[in-house]
Amino acid sequence: MSLDAATKPHEQLAEYLATDMEAVNRMIRARMASEHAPRIPEVTAHLVEAGGKRLRPMLTLAAARLCGYDGPYHVHLASTVEFIHTATLLHDDVVDESDQRRGRPTANLLWDNTSSVLVGDYLFARSFQLMVETGSLRVLDILANAAATIAEGEVLQLTAARNLETTEEIYLKVVRGKTAALFSAATEVGGVIAGADEAVVKALFDYGDALGISFQIVDDLLDYAGTEATGKDIGDDFREGKLTLPVIRAVAAADPSEREFWTRTFGKGRIAEGDLETALALFAKYDTLEATRRDAVLWADRAKAALDAVPEHDLRQMLADLADYVVARLR
Amino acid sequence: MSLDAATKPHEQLAEYLATDMEAVNRMIRARMASEHAPRIPEVTAHLVEAGGKRLRPMLTLAAARLCGYDGPYHVHLASTVEFIHTATLLHDDVVDESDQRRGRPTANLLWDNTSSVLVGDYLFARSFQLMVETGSLRVLDILANAAATIAEGEVLQLTAARNLETTEEIYLKVVRGKTAALFSAATEVGGVIAGADEAVVKALFDYGDALGISFQIVDDLLDYAGTEATGKDIGDDFREGKLTLPVIRAVAAADPSEREFWTRTFGKGRIAEGDLETALALFAKYDTLEATRRDAVLWADRAKAALDAVPEHDLRQMLADLADYVVARLR
């Protein structure tokens, strides 16, 4: 990998896939339009034009190109994946606002809950229309399953919140649901539309799955270890009672008085001045941030290992670099 | 029709389709289960077991049987239609609560907004899984389009609320979105899965479309003309600024002082004691409730006329009776 180089892996991918990504952007703009309901593009533009990295659609394009695809439908599928992602973000806004009131300027504060829910539904329906156009039932199967897994993961996260019995196994299910399911579906459908061998399709799924898990572990870790550069507030998850790996591990190692601390703060949400600092001290005592970081590296390594089974291609190295880059955010 | 008979048309249908409906109920229960997220069946059971008339799945079963279908997939499609309907209800709860706070014990009051949004998403994803199992891309196309139309109709309703420029044409678009799109998709896919002739499929679509429009016009009318027997509060739509046909017509006929009244109450939502009574008096002055009732009858007649093109069958008469029954609710 070349972290010292001027160009980051996702930027390299964006450059390599520039023509395809332009086609995706055109398709997204065309399909989010609604003749009768101008509110719809207003709300989606807020998210779609916000200029995220477009990581998920790039994964689909890269997987298809890597397998030698030269038809038109990787653009439909990349747009599909971005629509599903955007719909999820819109619905997450409602979820977060109603339960936690983070106070960020999410779409549902700029407009309202109603628009977030309905426009999310619209994009979700639109994404299925795009899939139907590919004519591939297998693609529909993969993405319908991913959509169900995403919703299940979000509900599971909800019921796991403030529950100190949450295990690493449950955490992994939540992470697969909220993040990895769409990553792995994104890469898998790229291989499927290209008509790749089953072993390659499986490898692309495994890559997306491991990359997504690594990505989410890092995201959760940055909630405690982030700096101003990452743009994240430290301790959001602590205040919201979201059990992530650093906490799950500290709870598992806790002595009785520490367990009392976790029960009060995470279990009951009664948080006082200085509690976040105490939590961070306990993470240090049991080295749980470093252990979590090692987990993220492990999953990134698994993502790279999966790529051994995919064809030789410039994009293969970029995908490997991307896996390294995901954990490099931690330095 | 036989309104005097002891058995109502939807009950006749339920009796005729009893074996199929049992299969649908089994499939719904099986597919709404989630191994990892027990909250999901808790929320859906509230709606699914609430014992609605199950009109929409019955339409799919009836359409398929009418066309001589004897395969297994009408059950998948009827379950799909009920899942989409239930997902819509769950998301409507959030929409209504956040904007209007009707104070009814909707799922989002019994649980929370979050569960309503996420479980709705889950059911929506599950519905697409069921469609994929039928192996019919055409069915997926029809229902993905219906889902997009539903969301568009709801957003359109939102932006049309409190807008006195709302026309009958816009009202019809809203009604097609919020109600008729799923009725017409329900009957159309029944014909498609049965491999019926295009003319029959078209007739089934037309029947569902007209039935759905009639159904919604009646529903909106009952908001002003209902009795205690219908279980609806009079004037909900008035308080919420929802422009329905009786109002649209009264606004179109209004003299300047009446227009001021509508601008204050519907346009600005400033409603005082006695305003509902004034609105009802204006409806009487311009006979808009009766004109709206005639519209509902017209659409019911169109629904029945569409049935001329479908095969002779016991179910055909039951579907015709159902169209009559929809408007008979007004008596």
XYZ file of N, CA, C and O in Angstrom, chain B residues 5-102:
392
model
N -78.634 -10.000 2.324
C -78.212 -11.326 2.760
C -77.335 -11.193 4.005
O -76.737 -10.151 4.257
N -77.255 -12.267 4.756
C -76.513 -12.228 6.015
C -75.012 -12.039 5.766
O -74.306 -11.407 6.544
N -74.516 -12.564 4.634
C -73.084 -12.568 4.394
C -72.670 -11.396 3.507
O -73.199 -11.216 2.423
N -71.721 -10.605 3.987
C -71.220 -9.482 3.201
C -70.219 -9.981 2.160
O -69.618 -11.042 2.346
N -70.027 -9.200 1.087
C -69.171 -9.680 -0.005
C -67.762 -10.078 0.438
O -67.231 -11.098 -0.005
N -67.138 -9.276 1.322
C -65.775 -9.645 1.724
C -65.786 -10.908 2.573
O -64.822 -11.667 2.579
N -66.908 -11.143 3.262
C -67.023 -12.388 4.031
C -67.237 -13.583 3.095
O -66.708 -14.676 3.333
N -68.015 -13.348 2.030
C -68.189 -14.403 1.013
C -66.850 -14.790 0.400
O -66.532 -15.966 0.238
N -66.077 -13.743 0.040
C -64.747 -13.992 -0.524
C -63.887 -14.780 0.453
O -63.205 -15.742 0.077
N -63.902 -14.350 1.713
C -63.080 -15.006 2.733
C -63.470 -16.474 2.870
O -62.611 -17.348 3.046
N -64.765 -16.745 2.754
C -65.250 -18.118 2.875
C -64.794 -18.940 1.663
O -64.285 -20.053 1.808
N -64.986 -18.360 0.486
C -64.629 -19.062 -0.756
C -63.133 -19.350 -0.811
O -62.704 -20.388 -1.306
N -62.351 -18.397 -0.305
C -60.886 -18.499 -0.401
C -60.254 -18.984 0.911
O -59.054 -18.791 1.134
N -61.071 -19.620 1.762
C -60.612 -19.934 3.126
C -59.305 -20.732 3.154
O -58.393 -20.416 3.916
N -59.193 -21.743 2.319
C -57.989 -22.581 2.335
C -56.764 -21.766 1.925
O -55.712 -21.833 2.556
N -56.924 -20.978 0.853
C -55.829 -20.113 0.412
C -55.454 -19.094 1.498
O -54.273 -18.831 1.726
N -56.466 -18.526 2.144
C -56.185 -17.505 3.157
C -55.457 -18.100 4.359
O -54.609 -17.446 4.972
N -55.798 -19.362 4.673
C -55.057 -20.022 5.757
C -53.584 -20.169 5.381
O -52.694 -19.958 6.212
N -53.329 -20.507 4.129
C -51.942 -20.626 3.655
C -51.240 -19.264 3.725
O -50.065 -19.174 4.084
N -51.981 -18.212 3.377
C -51.420 -16.860 3.448
C -51.074 -16.508 4.899
O -49.980 -16.003 5.182
N -51.999 -16.799 5.801
C -51.745 -16.491 7.215
C -50.539 -17.248 7.757
O -49.741 -16.697 8.510
N -50.409 -18.499 7.332
C -49.236 -19.282 7.766
C -47.957 -18.658 7.226
O -46.963 -18.530 7.930
N -48.002 -18.273 5.944
C -46.801 -17.712 5.325
C -46.441 -16.365 5.981
O -45.266 -16.084 6.241
N -47.437 -15.563 6.258
C -47.185 -14.264 6.902
C -46.520 -14.475 8.258
O -45.523 -13.836 8.588
N -47.077 -15.405 9.038
C -46.486 -15.649 10.357
C -45.055 -16.160 10.246
O -44.170 -15.745 10.981
N -44.832 -17.065 9.294
C -43.486 -17.640 9.132
C -42.485 -16.576 8.682
O -41.363 -16.523 9.176
N -42.886 -15.728 7.758
C -41.945 -14.788 7.169
C -41.739 -13.521 7.985
O -40.804 -12.773 7.729
N -42.638 -13.243 8.918
C -42.391 -12.038 9.715
C -41.519 -12.374 10.919
O -41.058 -11.478 11.620
N -41.260 -13.649 11.119
C -40.394 -14.038 12.231
C -38.958 -13.595 11.949
O -38.546 -13.499 10.807
N -38.240 -13.292 13.010
C -36.823 -12.985 12.879
C -36.113 -13.634 14.048
O -36.423 -13.368 15.198
N -35.189 -14.508 13.718
C -34.460 -15.264 14.739
C -33.770 -14.324 15.730
O -33.774 -14.552 16.936
N -33.182 -13.253 15.180
C -32.307 -12.414 15.995
C -32.979 -11.206 16.605
O -32.433 -10.582 17.497
N -34.132 -10.847 16.099
C -34.741 -9.614 16.553
C -36.208 -9.839 16.917
O -37.108 -9.600 16.131
N -36.439 -10.342 18.146
C -37.808 -10.684 18.552
C -38.762 -9.488 18.560
O -39.964 -9.662 18.530
N -38.223 -8.283 18.577
C -39.074 -7.115 18.525
C -39.920 -7.102 17.245
O -41.042 -6.602 17.232
N -39.357 -7.684 16.188
C -40.039 -7.613 14.893
C -41.411 -8.291 14.903
O -42.404 -7.627 14.637
N -41.499 -9.583 15.241
C -42.848 -10.171 15.262
C -43.763 -9.540 16.308
O -44.976 -9.500 16.118
N -43.199 -9.013 17.385
C -44.028 -8.308 18.374
C -44.798 -7.161 17.719
O -45.987 -6.977 17.946
N -44.069 -6.366 16.950
C -44.680 -5.192 16.333
C -45.637 -5.585 15.219
O -46.749 -5.071 15.128
N -45.187 -6.535 14.383
C -46.042 -6.894 13.259
C -47.291 -7.636 13.727
O -48.354 -7.459 13.156
N -47.146 -8.444 14.771
C -48.302 -9.194 15.259
C -49.419 -8.233 15.621
O -50.596 -8.485 15.358
N -49.048 -7.110 16.197
C -50.002 -6.072 16.569
C -50.886 -5.705 15.378
O -52.093 -5.511 15.501
N -50.255 -5.615 14.212
C -51.002 -5.233 13.007
C -51.597 -6.425 12.283
O -52.749 -6.412 11.867
N -50.756 -7.462 12.157
C -51.176 -8.582 11.322
C -52.287 -9.379 11.993
O -53.203 -9.870 11.341
N -52.218 -9.485 13.314
C -53.231 -10.263 14.034
C -54.446 -9.407 14.385
O -55.411 -9.893 14.956
N -54.358 -8.102 14.071
C -55.434 -7.203 14.471
C -56.747 -7.567 13.782
O -57.812 -7.089 14.157
N -56.660 -8.464 12.792
C -57.899 -8.963 12.197
C -58.579 -7.971 11.280
O -59.784 -7.776 11.344
N -57.816 -7.287 10.449
C -58.427 -6.475 9.400
C -59.128 -7.404 8.420
O -59.096 -8.624 8.569
N -59.733 -6.828 7.419
C -60.502 -7.646 6.467
C -59.586 -8.420 5.533
O -60.044 -9.284 4.794
N -58.296 -8.091 5.506
C -57.364 -8.748 4.572
C -57.871 -8.634 3.141
O -57.800 -9.590 2.353
N -58.395 -7.476 2.821
C -58.986 -7.242 1.516
C -57.954 -7.414 0.404
O -58.212 -8.075 -0.612
N -56.767 -6.822 0.584
C -55.771 -6.809 -0.483
C -55.262 -8.209 -0.838
O -55.247 -8.567 -2.020
N -54.857 -9.003 0.156
C -54.438 -10.367 -0.232
C -55.574 -11.170 -0.853
O -55.343 -11.979 -1.766
N -56.809 -10.933 -0.399
C -57.932 -11.661 -1.003
C -58.103 -11.283 -2.472
O -58.472 -12.118 -3.297
N -57.830 -10.017 -2.799
C -57.933 -9.596 -4.203
C -56.948 -10.369 -5.072
O -57.277 -10.787 -6.179
N -55.726 -10.550 -4.558
C -54.725 -11.304 -5.323
C -55.149 -12.763 -5.502
O -55.085 -13.305 -6.612
N -55.582 -13.374 -4.413
C -56.015 -14.772 -4.488
C -57.195 -14.919 -5.441
O -57.233 -15.823 -6.285
N -58.158 -14.000 -5.328
C -59.352 -14.073 -6.170
C -58.976 -13.920 -7.645
O -59.470 -14.670 -8.504
N -58.094 -12.948 -7.936
C -57.700 -12.721 -9.332
C -57.016 -13.960 -9.905
O -57.291 -14.376 -11.036
N -56.119 -14.564 -9.125
C -55.395 -15.738 -9.601
C -56.352 -16.914 -9.829
O -56.321 -17.574 -10.877
N -57.220 -17.176 -8.869
C -58.160 -18.308 -8.967
C -59.153 -18.108 -10.111
O -59.486 -19.062 -10.835
N -59.608 -16.885 -10.247
C -60.516 -16.510 -11.330
C -59.924 -16.865 -12.691
O -60.648 -17.229 -13.631
N -58.604 -16.747 -12.782
C -57.920 -17.053 -14.045
C -57.467 -18.505 -14.096
O -56.650 -18.886 -14.941
N -57.968 -19.321 -13.171
C -57.693 -20.754 -13.211
C -56.338 -21.172 -12.676
O -55.878 -22.290 -12.924
N -55.685 -20.305 -11.914
C -54.347 -20.645 -11.397
C -54.422 -21.778 -10.397
O -55.275 -21.769 -9.507
N -53.520 -22.741 -10.506
C -53.476 -23.773 -9.464
C -52.056 -24.057 -8.976
O -51.787 -25.114 -8.425
N -51.149 -23.098 -9.185
C -49.798 -23.239 -8.632
C -49.738 -22.704 -7.211
O -50.766 -22.391 -6.620
N -48.538 -22.602 -6.653
C -48.409 -22.194 -5.251
C -48.178 -20.688 -5.032
O -48.272 -20.222 -3.905
N -47.867 -19.937 -6.094
C -47.286 -18.609 -5.868
C -48.288 -17.496 -5.603
O -47.897 -16.387 -5.222
N -49.588 -17.760 -5.811
C -50.562 -16.723 -5.443
C -50.514 -16.469 -3.936
O -50.786 -15.362 -3.487
N -50.122 -17.495 -3.189
C -49.994 -17.334 -1.731
C -48.824 -16.392 -1.402
O -48.935 -15.516 -0.544
N -47.695 -16.569 -2.115
C -46.550 -15.665 -1.924
C -46.961 -14.230 -2.229
O -46.606 -13.297 -1.497
N -47.686 -14.070 -3.328
C -48.018 -12.717 -3.774
C -49.052 -12.063 -2.857
O -48.973 -10.867 -2.571
N -50.011 -12.847 -2.387
C -50.989 -12.303 -1.442
C -50.283 -11.884 -0.150
O -50.570 -10.822 0.413
N -49.319 -12.689 0.287
C -48.544 -12.331 1.489
C -47.719 -11.073 1.237
O -47.615 -10.197 2.099
N -47.127 -10.998 0.059
C -46.362 -9.820 -0.341
C -47.207 -8.559 -0.214
O -46.782 -7.550 0.354
N -48.396 -8.620 -0.788
C -49.295 -7.467 -0.806
C -49.659 -7.063 0.629
O -49.662 -5.882 0.971
N -49.915 -8.039 1.479
C -50.259 -7.713 2.868
C -49.042 -7.129 3.605
O -49.184 -6.221 4.422
N -47.841 -7.650 3.308
C -46.622 -7.099 3.927
C -46.410 -5.645 3.505
O -46.068 -4.797 4.333
N -46.584 -5.362 2.227
C -46.410 -3.978 1.764
C -47.443 -3.080 2.447
O -47.124 -1.989 2.921
N -48.687 -3.574 2.522
C -49.743 -2.797 3.189
C -49.388 -2.534 4.653
O -49.488 -1.409 5.147
N -48.927 -3.564 5.347
C -48.584 -3.427 6.766
C -47.393 -2.485 6.950
O -47.388 -1.643 7.861
N -46.390 -2.587 6.070
C -45.235 -1.685 6.134
C -45.693 -0.241 5.965
O -45.247 0.665 6.683
N -46.610 -0.028 5.036
C -47.153 1.312 4.804
C -47.878 1.832 6.044
O -47.715 2.995 6.429
N -48.671 0.973 6.666
C -49.379 1.382 7.889
C -48.392 1.779 8.982
O -48.568 2.783 9.675
N -47.348 0.972 9.145
C -46.340 1.270 10.179
C -45.693 2.625 9.919
O -45.519 3.426 10.837
N -45.354 2.890 8.666
C -44.699 4.164 8.354
C -45.693 5.324 8.438
O -45.324 6.424 8.837
N -46.953 5.063 8.115
C -47.992 6.095 8.274
C -48.130 6.513 9.730
O -48.408 7.675 10.014
N -47.975 5.544 10.625
C -48.068 5.866 12.054
C -47.064 6.951 12.420
O -47.393 7.895 13.130
N -45.842 6.797 11.919
C -44.791 7.781 12.208
C -45.170 9.124 11.593
O -45.072 10.172 12.219
N -45.636 9.047 10.343
C -46.022 10.255 9.626
C -47.132 10.983 10.373
O -47.059 12.183 10.620
N -48.172 10.248 10.758
C -49.302 10.876 11.430
C -48.918 11.397 12.808
O -49.275 12.501 13.180
N -48.162 10.585 13.543
C -47.829 10.975 14.909
C -46.988 12.238 14.915
O -47.235 13.158 15.682
N -45.992 12.251 14.014
C -45.064 13.373 14.074
C -45.749 14.661 13.634
O -45.439 15.732 14.117
N -46.714 14.560 12.736
C -47.324 15.780 12.233
C -48.634 16.123 12.924
O -48.963 17.291 13.074
N -49.385 15.123 13.266
C -50.730 15.448 13.730
C -51.090 14.972 15.132
O -52.020 15.464 15.724
N -50.330 13.987 15.617
C -50.606 13.479 16.957
C -52.090 13.216 17.203
O -52.732 13.836 18.036
N -52.626 12.301 16.426
C -54.051 11.984 16.576
C -54.380 11.378 17.932
O -55.530 11.302 18.322
